CSV table of C-alpha atoms in Angstrom, one decimal:
chain,number,residue,atom,x,y,z
O,1,GLY,CA,1.1,13.6,49.1
O,2,ARG,CA,-1.8,14.1,46.8
O,3,PRO,CA,-2.7,11.6,44.1
O,4,PRO,CA,-1.9,12.6,40.5
O,5,SER,CA,-4.4,14.9,38.9
O,6,PRO,CA,-6.3,13.5,35.9
O,7,VAL,CA,-5.3,15.0,32.6
O,8,LYS,CA,-6.5,14.6,29.0
O,9,VAL,CA,-4.0,14.4,26.2
O,10,VAL,CA,-4.9,15.7,22.7
O,11,THR,CA,-2.9,16.2,19.5
O,12,VAL,CA,-2.1,19.8,18.8
O,13,SER,CA,-3.0,20.9,15.2
O,14,ILE,CA,-2.5,24.2,13.4
O,15,LYS,CA,-5.6,25.7,11.8
O,16,GLN,CA,-6.5,29.1,10.4
O,17,VAL,CA,-8.8,31.0,12.7
O,18,GLN,CA,-11.2,33.4,11.1
O,19,ARG,CA,-12.9,36.3,12.9
O,20,SER,CA,-16.1,38.0,11.9
O,21,VAL,CA,-16.7,41.7,11.9
O,22,SER,CA,-20.1,43.4,11.9
O,23,LEU,CA,-20.3,46.5,9.7
O,24,VAL,CA,-23.2,48.8,8.7
O,25,GLY,CA,-23.8,49.4,5.0
O,26,THR,CA,-26.6,50.3,2.5
O,27,ALA,CA,-28.7,48.2,0.1
O,28,GLU,CA,-29.6,49.8,-3.2
O,29,PRO,CA,-31.7,48.4,-6.1
O,30,ARG,CA,-29.7,47.4,-9.1
O,31,LYS,CA,-32.4,48.8,-11.4
O,32,ARG,CA,-34.1,52.2,-10.7
O,33,SER,CA,-36.1,54.2,-13.3
O,34,LEU,CA,-37.9,57.5,-13.3
O,35,VAL,CA,-40.7,56.6,-15.7
O,36,ALA,CA,-41.6,59.5,-17.9
O,37,SER,CA,-44.3,60.4,-20.4
O,38,GLU,CA,-43.3,60.5,-24.0
O,39,VAL,CA,-46.1,62.9,-24.9
O,40,ALA,CA,-47.7,65.8,-23.2
O,41,GLY,CA,-51.3,65.6,-22.0
O,42,LEU,CA,-53.8,65.6,-19.1
O,43,VAL,CA,-53.8,62.7,-16.8
O,44,LYS,CA,-57.1,60.8,-17.2
O,45,ALA,CA,-56.4,57.7,-15.0
O,46,PHE,CA,-53.6,56.9,-12.5
O,47,PRO,CA,-53.9,53.3,-11.4
O,48,GLY,CA,-50.3,53.1,-10.2
O,49,LYS,CA,-50.0,53.8,-6.5
O,50,GLU,CA,-47.0,54.3,-4.3
O,51,GLY,CA,-45.9,51.0,-2.6
O,52,GLN,CA,-47.6,48.9,-5.3
O,53,PHE,CA,-45.9,46.1,-7.1
O,54,VAL,CA,-46.4,46.2,-10.9
O,55,LYS,CA,-45.6,43.8,-13.7
O,56,GLN,CA,-43.8,44.7,-16.9
O,57,GLY,CA,-46.3,46.3,-19.3
O,58,GLN,CA,-48.8,47.1,-16.5
O,59,LEU,CA,-50.6,50.5,-16.9
O,60,LEU,CA,-49.2,53.2,-14.6
O,61,ALA,CA,-51.1,56.2,-16.0
O,62,SER,CA,-53.1,57.2,-19.1
O,63,LEU,CA,-53.6,60.6,-20.7
O,64,ARG,CA,-56.7,62.1,-22.4
O,65,THR,CA,-56.6,61.3,-26.2
O,66,ASP,CA,-59.8,63.2,-27.4
O,67,THR,CA,-57.8,65.6,-29.6
O,68,LEU,CA,-55.7,62.7,-30.9
O,69,ASP,CA,-58.7,60.6,-31.7
O,70,ILE,CA,-60.2,63.5,-33.7
O,71,ARG,CA,-56.9,63.9,-35.6
O,72,LEU,CA,-56.8,60.2,-36.3
O,73,ASP,CA,-60.4,60.1,-37.7
O,74,SER,CA,-59.6,63.1,-39.9
O,75,ALA,CA,-56.4,61.6,-41.2
O,76,VAL,CA,-58.1,58.2,-41.9
O,77,ALA,CA,-60.9,60.0,-43.8
O,78,SER,CA,-58.4,62.1,-45.8
O,79,HIS,CA,-56.4,58.9,-46.6
O,80,ARG,CA,-59.5,57.2,-48.0
O,81,GLU,CA,-60.3,60.2,-50.2
O,82,ALA,CA,-56.7,60.4,-51.4
O,83,LYS,CA,-56.6,56.7,-52.1
O,84,ALA,CA,-59.7,56.9,-54.3
O,85,ARG,CA,-58.3,59.9,-56.2
O,86,TYR,CA,-54.9,58.1,-56.6
O,87,GLU,CA,-56.6,55.0,-58.0
O,88,GLN,CA,-58.6,57.1,-60.5
O,89,ALA,CA,-55.4,59.0,-61.5
O,90,GLN,CA,-53.7,55.7,-62.2
O,91,LYS,CA,-56.6,54.6,-64.5
O,92,ASP,CA,-56.5,58.0,-66.2
O,93,LEU,CA,-52.8,57.8,-66.8
O,94,ASP,CA,-53.1,54.3,-68.3
O,95,ARG,CA,-55.8,55.5,-70.7
O,96,ILE,CA,-53.8,58.6,-71.7
O,97,LYS,CA,-50.7,56.5,-72.3
O,98,VAL,CA,-52.7,54.5,-74.8
O,99,LEU,CA,-54.1,57.6,-76.5
O,100,PHE,CA,-50.6,59.2,-76.5
O,101,ALA,CA,-49.2,56.2,-78.3
O,102,LYS,CA,-51.8,56.7,-80.9
O,103,GLU,CA,-51.0,60.4,-81.0
O,104,LEU,CA,-54.6,61.3,-79.9
O,105,VAL,CA,-53.5,63.5,-77.0
O,106,THR,CA,-50.8,66.1,-76.7
O,107,GLN,CA,-47.6,65.9,-74.8
O,108,LYS,CA,-48.9,68.4,-72.2
O,109,GLU,CA,-51.9,66.2,-71.5
O,110,MET,CA,-49.6,63.3,-71.0
O,111,ASP,CA,-47.3,65.3,-68.7
O,112,ASP,CA,-50.2,66.6,-66.7
O,113,ALA,CA,-51.5,63.0,-66.1
O,114,VAL,CA,-48.1,61.9,-64.9
O,115,VAL,CA,-47.7,64.8,-62.5
O,116,GLU,CA,-51.2,64.3,-61.1
O,117,GLU,CA,-50.6,60.6,-60.5
O,118,SER,CA,-47.2,61.3,-58.9
O,119,ALA,CA,-48.6,64.1,-56.6
O,120,LEU,CA,-51.5,61.9,-55.4
O,121,GLU,CA,-49.1,59.1,-54.7
O,122,LYS,CA,-46.9,61.4,-52.5
O,123,ARG,CA,-50.1,62.7,-50.8
O,124,LEU,CA,-51.1,59.1,-50.0
O,125,ILE,CA,-47.7,58.4,-48.5
O,126,GLN,CA,-47.8,61.6,-46.4
O,127,LEU,CA,-51.3,60.7,-45.0
O,128,GLU,CA,-50.1,57.1,-44.1
O,129,ALA,CA,-47.2,58.6,-42.2
O,130,GLU,CA,-49.6,61.0,-40.4
O,131,ILE,CA,-51.8,58.1,-39.4
O,132,ARG,CA,-48.9,56.1,-38.0
O,133,LEU,CA,-47.7,59.2,-36.1
O,134,VAL,CA,-51.1,59.9,-34.5
O,135,ARG,CA,-51.5,56.2,-33.6
O,136,ASP,CA,-48.1,56.2,-32.0
O,137,GLN,CA,-49.0,59.2,-29.9
O,138,VAL,CA,-52.2,57.5,-28.8
O,139,ASN,CA,-50.2,54.4,-27.8
O,140,LYS,CA,-47.7,56.6,-25.9
O,141,SER,CA,-50.6,58.1,-24.0
O,142,ARG,CA,-50.7,54.8,-22.1
O,143,ILE,CA,-47.7,54.9,-19.7
O,144,VAL,CA,-46.7,51.4,-18.7
O,145,ALA,CA,-44.1,49.8,-16.5
O,146,PRO,CA,-40.8,49.1,-18.4
O,147,PHE,CA,-39.9,46.3,-16.0
O,148,PRO,CA,-41.5,44.6,-13.0
O,149,GLY,CA,-40.9,46.5,-9.8
O,150,TRP,CA,-42.2,48.6,-7.0
O,151,ILE,CA,-43.6,52.1,-7.3
O,152,THR,CA,-41.7,54.2,-4.7
O,153,LYS,CA,-42.9,57.7,-5.7
O,154,GLU,CA,-45.8,59.3,-7.5
O,155,TYR,CA,-45.2,62.5,-9.4
O,156,LYS,CA,-48.7,63.1,-10.9
O,157,GLU,CA,-52.4,62.9,-10.1
O,158,ILE,CA,-55.6,62.6,-12.1
O,159,GLY,CA,-56.4,66.0,-13.7
O,160,GLN,CA,-52.8,67.2,-13.7
O,161,TRP,CA,-50.9,68.2,-16.9
O,162,VAL,CA,-47.8,66.2,-17.7
O,163,GLU,CA,-45.2,67.6,-20.0
O,164,GLU,CA,-43.4,65.6,-22.7
O,165,GLY,CA,-40.6,63.9,-20.9
O,166,GLY,CA,-42.2,64.8,-17.5
O,167,PRO,CA,-41.8,62.2,-14.6
O,168,VAL,CA,-44.8,60.1,-13.7
O,169,VAL,CA,-43.6,57.5,-11.2
O,170,GLU,CA,-40.3,56.2,-9.8
O,171,LEU,CA,-40.0,52.5,-10.2
O,172,VAL,CA,-37.4,50.2,-8.6
O,173,ASP,CA,-36.6,46.5,-9.1
O,174,LEU,CA,-35.8,44.8,-5.8
O,175,ALA,CA,-35.3,41.4,-7.3
O,176,LYS,CA,-31.6,42.2,-7.2
O,177,VAL,CA,-30.0,44.6,-4.8
O,178,GLU,CA,-26.4,45.9,-4.4
O,179,VAL,CA,-25.0,46.0,-0.9
O,180,GLN,CA,-22.3,48.6,-0.2
O,181,VAL,CA,-20.3,48.5,3.0
O,182,PRO,CA,-17.5,50.9,3.9
O,183,LEU,CA,-14.6,48.9,5.2
O,184,PRO,CA,-12.4,50.4,7.9
O,185,GLU,CA,-8.7,50.6,7.0
O,186,GLU,CA,-7.7,48.3,9.8
O,187,TYR,CA,-9.5,45.4,8.1
O,188,VAL,CA,-8.4,46.0,4.5
O,189,ARG,CA,-5.3,43.8,4.6
O,190,ASP,CA,-7.3,40.9,6.0
O,191,VAL,CA,-10.0,40.8,3.3
O,192,ARG,CA,-9.6,38.6,0.2
O,193,VAL,CA,-11.8,38.2,-2.9
O,194,GLY,CA,-14.1,35.2,-2.2
O,195,ASP,CA,-14.3,35.6,1.6
O,196,PRO,CA,-17.7,34.6,2.9
O,197,VAL,CA,-20.1,37.4,4.1
O,198,MET,CA,-23.6,37.4,5.6
O,199,ALA,CA,-26.0,40.3,5.1
O,200,GLY,CA,-28.9,41.1,7.2
O,201,PHE,CA,-31.6,43.7,6.7
O,202,ASP,CA,-33.5,45.8,9.2
O,203,ALA,CA,-36.6,45.5,7.2
O,204,LEU,CA,-36.4,41.7,7.2
O,205,PRO,CA,-35.8,40.6,10.8
O,206,GLY,CA,-34.2,37.1,11.1
O,207,VAL,CA,-33.3,36.9,7.4
O,208,GLU,CA,-29.7,36.6,6.4
O,209,VAL,CA,-28.3,36.3,2.9
O,210,GLU,CA,-25.0,34.6,2.2
O,211,GLY,CA,-22.6,36.1,-0.3
O,212,THR,CA,-18.9,36.5,-1.0
């Protein structure tokens, strides 16, 4: 009859076989912000453009500050005047205290000097607070990026009015994304925490990211 057929002998081993499944999901940025203006005003400049990458602190838009600048100049001038009057009132009070101790002025003159010095001191504090407030509004008229990211939408243009709290741009940080994939029920019992996964993106052909 025929000669024996050649055979190859190998040792049988038991191993776990894994199968891969391709599923469609979505990728969302971990950080998304609707950047708004803290003050109302007219848009003077709008360097931030849709599709542009911006660094943290980079200017997105600026508002006109003409009225604020006038208020600031007025408050600074009033503060200088009030400071000069307050310093004079302090000198007058010190002099009247000496005269009052020698009984050369009345109690009313003494009281009037104390009230005048106190009132001017409070006026000085009030003007200092007003200056800080106006300067804060001037600073807030420059709308900057709160974190590095991409501008995905513009809400304003040069010449438009923006309300307090009104949106200016939408900013997303794509340095970290969250991938969500709906898992069919038939695979649920086979999935364990720590199983390897590979993610690919339509916008990045040929790029795969490994995860668990």
